[in-house]
Coordinates of C-alpha atoms in Angstrom, one line a residue:
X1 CA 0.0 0.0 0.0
X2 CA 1.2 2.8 -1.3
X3 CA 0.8 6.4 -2.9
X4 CA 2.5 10.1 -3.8
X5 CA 1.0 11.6 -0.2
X6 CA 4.1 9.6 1.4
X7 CA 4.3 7.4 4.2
X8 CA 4.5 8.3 7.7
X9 CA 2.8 10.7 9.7
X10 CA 3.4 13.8 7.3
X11 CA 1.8 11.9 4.3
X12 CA -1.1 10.3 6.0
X13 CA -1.8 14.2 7.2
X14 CA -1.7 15.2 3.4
X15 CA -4.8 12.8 2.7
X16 CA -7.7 14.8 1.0
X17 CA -5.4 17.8 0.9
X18 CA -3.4 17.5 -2.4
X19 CA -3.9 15.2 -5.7
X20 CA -3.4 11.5 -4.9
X21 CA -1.8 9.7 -7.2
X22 CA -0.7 5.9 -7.0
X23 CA 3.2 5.3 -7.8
X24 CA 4.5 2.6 -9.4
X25 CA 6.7 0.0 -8.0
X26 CA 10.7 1.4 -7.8
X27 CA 11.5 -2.0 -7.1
X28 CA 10.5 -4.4 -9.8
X29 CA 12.7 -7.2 -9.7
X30 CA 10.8 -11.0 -10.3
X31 CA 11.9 -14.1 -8.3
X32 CA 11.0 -16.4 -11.2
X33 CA 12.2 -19.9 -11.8
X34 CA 15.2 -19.1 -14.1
X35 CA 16.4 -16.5 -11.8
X36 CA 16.7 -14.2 -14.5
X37 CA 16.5 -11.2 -12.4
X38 CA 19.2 -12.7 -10.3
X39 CA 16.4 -14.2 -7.4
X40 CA 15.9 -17.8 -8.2
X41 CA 12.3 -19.4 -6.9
X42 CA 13.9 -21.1 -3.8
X43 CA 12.1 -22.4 -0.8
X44 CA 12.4 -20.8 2.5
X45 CA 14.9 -18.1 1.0
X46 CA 12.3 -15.2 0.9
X47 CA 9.9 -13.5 3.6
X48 CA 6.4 -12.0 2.0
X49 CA 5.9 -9.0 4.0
X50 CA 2.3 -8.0 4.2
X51 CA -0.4 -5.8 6.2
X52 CA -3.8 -7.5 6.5
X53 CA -5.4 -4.2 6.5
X54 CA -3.8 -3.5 2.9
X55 CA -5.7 -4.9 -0.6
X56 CA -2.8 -4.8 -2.6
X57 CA -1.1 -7.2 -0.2
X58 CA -4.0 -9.2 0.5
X59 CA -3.7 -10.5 -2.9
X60 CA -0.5 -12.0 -1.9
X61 CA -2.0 -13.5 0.9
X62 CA -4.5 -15.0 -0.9
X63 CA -2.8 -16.9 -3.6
X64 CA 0.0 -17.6 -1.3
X65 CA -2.8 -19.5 1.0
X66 CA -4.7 -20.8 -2.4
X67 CA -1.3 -22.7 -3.8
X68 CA -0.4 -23.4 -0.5
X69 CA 3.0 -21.6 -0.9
X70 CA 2.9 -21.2 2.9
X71 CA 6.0 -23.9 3.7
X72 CA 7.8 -21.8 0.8
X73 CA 7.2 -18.8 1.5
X74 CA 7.3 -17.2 5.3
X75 CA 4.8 -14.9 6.1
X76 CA 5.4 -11.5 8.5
X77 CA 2.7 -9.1 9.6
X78 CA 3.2 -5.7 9.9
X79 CA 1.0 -3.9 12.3
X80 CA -2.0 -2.0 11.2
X81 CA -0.7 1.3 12.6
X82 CA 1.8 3.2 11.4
X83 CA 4.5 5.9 12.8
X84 CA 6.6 8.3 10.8
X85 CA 8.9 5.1 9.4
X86 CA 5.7 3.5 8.2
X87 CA 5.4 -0.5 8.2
X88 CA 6.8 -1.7 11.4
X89 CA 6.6 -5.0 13.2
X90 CA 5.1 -4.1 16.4
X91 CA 3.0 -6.7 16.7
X92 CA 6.1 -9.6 17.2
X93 CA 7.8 -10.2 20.6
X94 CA 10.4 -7.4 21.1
X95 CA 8.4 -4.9 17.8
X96 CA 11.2 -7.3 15.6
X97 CA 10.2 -9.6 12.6
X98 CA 12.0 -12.8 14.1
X99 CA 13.2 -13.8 10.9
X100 CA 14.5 -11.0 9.6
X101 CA 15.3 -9.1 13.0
X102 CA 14.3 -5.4 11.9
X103 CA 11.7 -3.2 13.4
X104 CA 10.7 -1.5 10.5
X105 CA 10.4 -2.7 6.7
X106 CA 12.4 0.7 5.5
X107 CA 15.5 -1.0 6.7
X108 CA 14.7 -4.0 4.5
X109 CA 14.2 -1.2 1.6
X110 CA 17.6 0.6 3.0
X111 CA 19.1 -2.6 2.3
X112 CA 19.0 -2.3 -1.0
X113 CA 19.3 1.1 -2.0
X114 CA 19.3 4.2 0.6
X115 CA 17.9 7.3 -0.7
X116 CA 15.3 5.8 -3.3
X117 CA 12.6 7.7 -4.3
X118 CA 8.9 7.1 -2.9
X119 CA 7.8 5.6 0.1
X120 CA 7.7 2.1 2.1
X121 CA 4.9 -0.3 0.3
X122 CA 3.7 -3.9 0.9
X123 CA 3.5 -5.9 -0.5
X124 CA 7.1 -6.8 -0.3
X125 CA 9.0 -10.1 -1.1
X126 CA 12.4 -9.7 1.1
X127 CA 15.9 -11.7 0.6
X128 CA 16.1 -13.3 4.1
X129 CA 20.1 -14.1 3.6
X130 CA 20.7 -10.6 2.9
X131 CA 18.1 -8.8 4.3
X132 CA 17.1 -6.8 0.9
X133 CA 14.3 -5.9 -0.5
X134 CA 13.6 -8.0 -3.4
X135 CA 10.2 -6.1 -5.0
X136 CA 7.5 -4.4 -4.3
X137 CA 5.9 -5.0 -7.7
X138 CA 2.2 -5.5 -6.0
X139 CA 0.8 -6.1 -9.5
X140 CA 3.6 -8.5 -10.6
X141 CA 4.2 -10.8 -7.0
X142 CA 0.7 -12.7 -7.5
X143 CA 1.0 -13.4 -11.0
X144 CA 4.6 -15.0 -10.5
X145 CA 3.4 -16.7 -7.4
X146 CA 0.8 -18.3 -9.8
X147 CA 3.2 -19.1 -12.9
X148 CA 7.0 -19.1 -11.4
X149 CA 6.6 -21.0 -8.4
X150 CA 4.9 -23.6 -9.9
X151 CA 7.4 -26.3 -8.6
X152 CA 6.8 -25.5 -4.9
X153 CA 3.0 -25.5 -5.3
X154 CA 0.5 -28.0 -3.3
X155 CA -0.7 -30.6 -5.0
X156 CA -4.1 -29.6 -6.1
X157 CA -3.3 -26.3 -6.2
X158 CA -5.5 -24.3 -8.8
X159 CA -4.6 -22.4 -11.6
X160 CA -5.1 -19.0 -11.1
X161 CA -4.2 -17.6 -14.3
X162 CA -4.8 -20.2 -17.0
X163 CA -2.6 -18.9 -20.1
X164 CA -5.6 -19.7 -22.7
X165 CA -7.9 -17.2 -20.3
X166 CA -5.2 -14.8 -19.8
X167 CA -6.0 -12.3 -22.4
X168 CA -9.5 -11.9 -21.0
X169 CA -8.5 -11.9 -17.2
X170 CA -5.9 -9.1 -17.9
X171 CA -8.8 -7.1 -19.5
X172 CA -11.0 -7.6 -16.4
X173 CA -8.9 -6.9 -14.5
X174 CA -7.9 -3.8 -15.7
X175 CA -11.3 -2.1 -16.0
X176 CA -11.9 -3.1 -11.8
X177 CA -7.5 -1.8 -11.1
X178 CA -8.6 1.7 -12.7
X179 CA -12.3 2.0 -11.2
X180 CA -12.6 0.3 -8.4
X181 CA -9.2 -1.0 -6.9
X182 CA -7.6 2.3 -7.4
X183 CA -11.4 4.4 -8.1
X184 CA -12.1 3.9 -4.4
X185 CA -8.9 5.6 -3.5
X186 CA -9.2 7.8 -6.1
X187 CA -12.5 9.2 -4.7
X188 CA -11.2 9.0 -0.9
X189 CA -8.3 11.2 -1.0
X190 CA -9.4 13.5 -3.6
X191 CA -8.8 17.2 -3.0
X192 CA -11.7 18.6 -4.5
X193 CA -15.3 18.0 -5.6
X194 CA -14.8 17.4 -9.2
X195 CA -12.0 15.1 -9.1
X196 CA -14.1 13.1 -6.2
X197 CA -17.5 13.1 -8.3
X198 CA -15.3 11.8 -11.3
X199 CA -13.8 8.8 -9.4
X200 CA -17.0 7.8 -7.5
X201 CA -19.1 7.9 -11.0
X202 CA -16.7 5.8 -12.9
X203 CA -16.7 3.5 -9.5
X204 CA -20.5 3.0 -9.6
X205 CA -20.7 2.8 -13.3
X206 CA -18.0 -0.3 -12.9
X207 CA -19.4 -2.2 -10.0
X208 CA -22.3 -2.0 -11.8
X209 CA -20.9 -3.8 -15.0
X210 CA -19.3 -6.2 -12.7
X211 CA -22.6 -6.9 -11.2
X212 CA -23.9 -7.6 -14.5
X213 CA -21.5 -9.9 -15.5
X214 CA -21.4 -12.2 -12.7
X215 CA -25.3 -12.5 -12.6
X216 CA -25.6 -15.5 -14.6
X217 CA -21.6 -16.9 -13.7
X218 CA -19.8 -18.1 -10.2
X219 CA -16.6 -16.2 -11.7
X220 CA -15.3 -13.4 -13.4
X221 CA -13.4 -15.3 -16.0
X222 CA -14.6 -18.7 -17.0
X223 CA -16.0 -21.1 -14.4
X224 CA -12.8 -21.5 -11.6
X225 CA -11.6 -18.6 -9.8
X226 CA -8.4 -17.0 -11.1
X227 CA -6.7 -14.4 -10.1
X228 CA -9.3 -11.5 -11.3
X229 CA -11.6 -12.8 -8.8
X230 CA -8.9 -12.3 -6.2
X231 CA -7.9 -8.7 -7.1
X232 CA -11.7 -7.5 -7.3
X233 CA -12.7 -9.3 -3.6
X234 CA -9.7 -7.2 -1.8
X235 CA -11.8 -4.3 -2.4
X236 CA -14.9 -5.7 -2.4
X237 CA -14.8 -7.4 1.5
X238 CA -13.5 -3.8 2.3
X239 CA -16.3 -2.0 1.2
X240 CA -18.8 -1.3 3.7
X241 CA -16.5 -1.3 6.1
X242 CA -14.5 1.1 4.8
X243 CA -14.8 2.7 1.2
X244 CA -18.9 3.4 1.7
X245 CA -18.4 5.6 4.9
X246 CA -14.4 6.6 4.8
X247 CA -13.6 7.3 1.4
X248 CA -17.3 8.6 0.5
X249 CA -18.4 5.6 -1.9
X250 CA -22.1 6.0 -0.3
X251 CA -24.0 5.4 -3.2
X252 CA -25.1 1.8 -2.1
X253 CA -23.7 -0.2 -0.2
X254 CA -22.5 -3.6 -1.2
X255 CA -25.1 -5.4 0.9
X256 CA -27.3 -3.5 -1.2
X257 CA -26.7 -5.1 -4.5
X258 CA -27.8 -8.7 -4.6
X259 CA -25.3 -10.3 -7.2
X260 CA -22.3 -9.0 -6.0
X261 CA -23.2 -9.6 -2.2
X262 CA -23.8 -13.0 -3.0
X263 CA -20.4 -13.1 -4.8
X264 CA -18.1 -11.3 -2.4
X265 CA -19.8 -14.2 0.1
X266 CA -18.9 -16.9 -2.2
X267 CA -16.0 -16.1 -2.0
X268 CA -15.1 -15.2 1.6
X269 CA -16.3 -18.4 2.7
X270 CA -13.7 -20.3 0.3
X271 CA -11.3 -21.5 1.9
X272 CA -8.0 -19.2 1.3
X273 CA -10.0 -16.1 1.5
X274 CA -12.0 -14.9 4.0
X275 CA -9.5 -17.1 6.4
X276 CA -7.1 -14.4 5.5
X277 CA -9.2 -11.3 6.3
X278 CA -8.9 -9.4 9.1
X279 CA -11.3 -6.8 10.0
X280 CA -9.8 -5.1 13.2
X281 CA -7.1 -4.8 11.1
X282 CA -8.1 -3.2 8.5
X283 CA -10.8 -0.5 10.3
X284 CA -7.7 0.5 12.4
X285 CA -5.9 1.2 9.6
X286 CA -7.7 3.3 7.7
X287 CA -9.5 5.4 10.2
X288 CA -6.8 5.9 12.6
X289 CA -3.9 6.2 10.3
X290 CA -5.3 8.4 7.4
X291 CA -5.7 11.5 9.7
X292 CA -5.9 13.8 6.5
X293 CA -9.5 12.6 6.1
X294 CA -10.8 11.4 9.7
X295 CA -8.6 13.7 11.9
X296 CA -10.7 12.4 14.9
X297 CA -8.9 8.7 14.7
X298 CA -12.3 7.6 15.7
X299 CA -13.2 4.0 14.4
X300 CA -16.9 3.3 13.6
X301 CA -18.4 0.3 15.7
X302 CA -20.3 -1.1 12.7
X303 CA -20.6 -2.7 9.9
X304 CA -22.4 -5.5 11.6
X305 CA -19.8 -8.8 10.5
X306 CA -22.6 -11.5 10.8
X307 CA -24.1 -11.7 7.7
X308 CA -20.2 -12.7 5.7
X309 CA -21.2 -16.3 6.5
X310 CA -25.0 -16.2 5.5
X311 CA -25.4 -18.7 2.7
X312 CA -25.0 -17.3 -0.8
X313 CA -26.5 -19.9 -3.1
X314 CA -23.8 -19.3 -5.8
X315 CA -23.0 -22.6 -6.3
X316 CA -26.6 -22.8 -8.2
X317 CA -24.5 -21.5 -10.9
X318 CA -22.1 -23.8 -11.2
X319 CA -18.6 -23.7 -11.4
X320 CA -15.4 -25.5 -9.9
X321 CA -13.7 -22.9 -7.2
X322 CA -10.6 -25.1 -7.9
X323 CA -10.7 -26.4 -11.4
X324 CA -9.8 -30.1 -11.0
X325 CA -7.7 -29.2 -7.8
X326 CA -8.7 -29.2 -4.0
X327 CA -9.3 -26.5 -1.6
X328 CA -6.1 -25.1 0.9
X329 CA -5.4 -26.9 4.1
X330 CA -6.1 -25.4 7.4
X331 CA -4.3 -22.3 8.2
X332 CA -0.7 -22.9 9.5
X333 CA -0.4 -22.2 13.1
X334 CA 0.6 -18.9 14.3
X335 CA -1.1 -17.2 11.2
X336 CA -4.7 -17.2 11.9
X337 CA -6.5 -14.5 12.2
X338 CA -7.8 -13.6 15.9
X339 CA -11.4 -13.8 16.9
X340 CA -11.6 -10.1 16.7
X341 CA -10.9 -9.7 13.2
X342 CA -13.3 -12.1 11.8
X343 CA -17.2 -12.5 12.0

């Protein structure tokens, strides 16, 4: 997570108050299987570091949970909250990732280059033996989790990004990246009314085709879920809880709309989604960290969490969640997500 107001506490201040505007990845280096970057695919030799209250790096957790990548991969947690070094590991014994022993991510970024340009993002993929930032790329590291790490996948694992679907899926998901994973933001930290009226129309008018779309189909792109599916629901399962009230997305909620309630639900009960969501998290985050916009730091009580495992009746549509594979295996202890931040 990520943008041009900074990190820290001057940036988050800056919310609301000057144009936002999303920067790309500085780091965009690929572990792949042919190392060809330089950083082979290699069990246990890199650290995913994530925030559950982030979308971009939810993804990561996602897939990483759906290919069962979890053995290959270690997972740390950065804490919801931030201070003027952004991403720090506060919530591990001593406020130090045990694995890579830093209380901050920036050192991680320092690591491999000091004085870079931009701020301190997750997701990040981090060189445990040297303690450098590998990338940042958040729109790269699930699509290489999918096709580079094949080799240390689960057996079963599904396919998220099929190559004979891959034209469509990129075209999906490119329409919901400019309107709705990056609209939302877009219409949240705008600094004035026509710039916020322009993002929240072009959200609306998107959700709406998305709606329509997935009335009559389980999926956005064929009949197993792929990796479009995952980049819409980290927005999605944020919505009313954030985006509606927070960033001023108030046209409907998404309870509101029947097709893509039923489909964020479908979805949140699979296993390898909502079993990576985390609520508390991600309220805390965004209402107490973004002071630019909700100065106050006070977090809203509600949305009401219960109805996230009502049934959904999307499987009266069909569809394989897993193509000819098998769901994920029960979380790995110690990454669970507490009672707090789950329905």
């Amino acid at each position: 997570m990520n943008d041009s107001a900074g990190t820290g506490s001057d940036g988050n201040s800056a919310y609301g108050h000057k144009p936002f505007k999303r920067s790309r990845s500085h780091f965009a280096d690929r572990v792949t299987a042919d190392g060809r970057d330089g950083w082979p695919v290699e069990a246990g030799r890199y650290r995913l570091v994530v925030s559950r209250a982030c979308p971009w790096a939810s993804r990561a957790l996602v897939s990483r949970r759906l290919l069962g990548l979890e053995s290959a991969l270690s997972l740390a947690v950065a804490d919801p909250l931030q201070d003027d070094r952004s991403w720090r590991f506060t919530l591990d014994a001593g406020g130090r990732d045990p694995v890579l022993g830093i209380r901050y991510l920036s050192e991680a970024y320092d690591a491999r280059e000091r004085g870079y340009p931009g701020g301190v993002s997750v997701p990040a993929i981090v060189d445990v033996p040297s303690g450098k930032l590998v990338t940042n790329d958040y729109q790269q590291i699930t699509l290489d989790l999918a096709t580079e790490w094949t080799a240390l996948h689960r057996p079963g694992a599904p396919d998220l990004y099929p190559e004979p679907l891959r034209a469509e899926i990129d075209e999906v998901m490119e329409g919901i990246y400019q309107d709705i994973n990056n609209g939302v933001y877009r219409a949240g930290f705008a600094d004035g009314q026509s710039t916020y009226e322009a993002a929240y129309e072009a959200l609306f008018r998107r959700l709406e085709q998305m709606s329509q779309r997935l009335a009559d189909r389980r999926y956005l792109v064929g009949d197993t879920i792929t990796e479009a599916d995952i980049r819409f629901f980290t927005t999605l399962v944020r919505f009313d809880a954030v985006y509606h009230g927070h960033f001023k997305c108030n046209r409907r909620k998404l309870t509101e709309d029947p097709v893509l309630w039923a489909y964020v639900r479908d979805l949140y009960q699979t296993p390898g989604f909502g079993d990576t969501v985390d609520f508390h998290h991600i309220k805390q985050h965004y209402y107490r960290v973004h002071s630019g916009i909700n100065p106050t730091g006070i977090v809203p009580a509600g949305p009401d969490l219960s109805g996230w495992l009502i049934p959904h009746h999307r499987e009266q549509l069909g569809g394989r969640p897993f193509g000819d594979g098998t769901p994920p295996g029960p979380v790995p202890d110690g990454e669970a997500v507490p009672p707090g931040g789950r329905p």
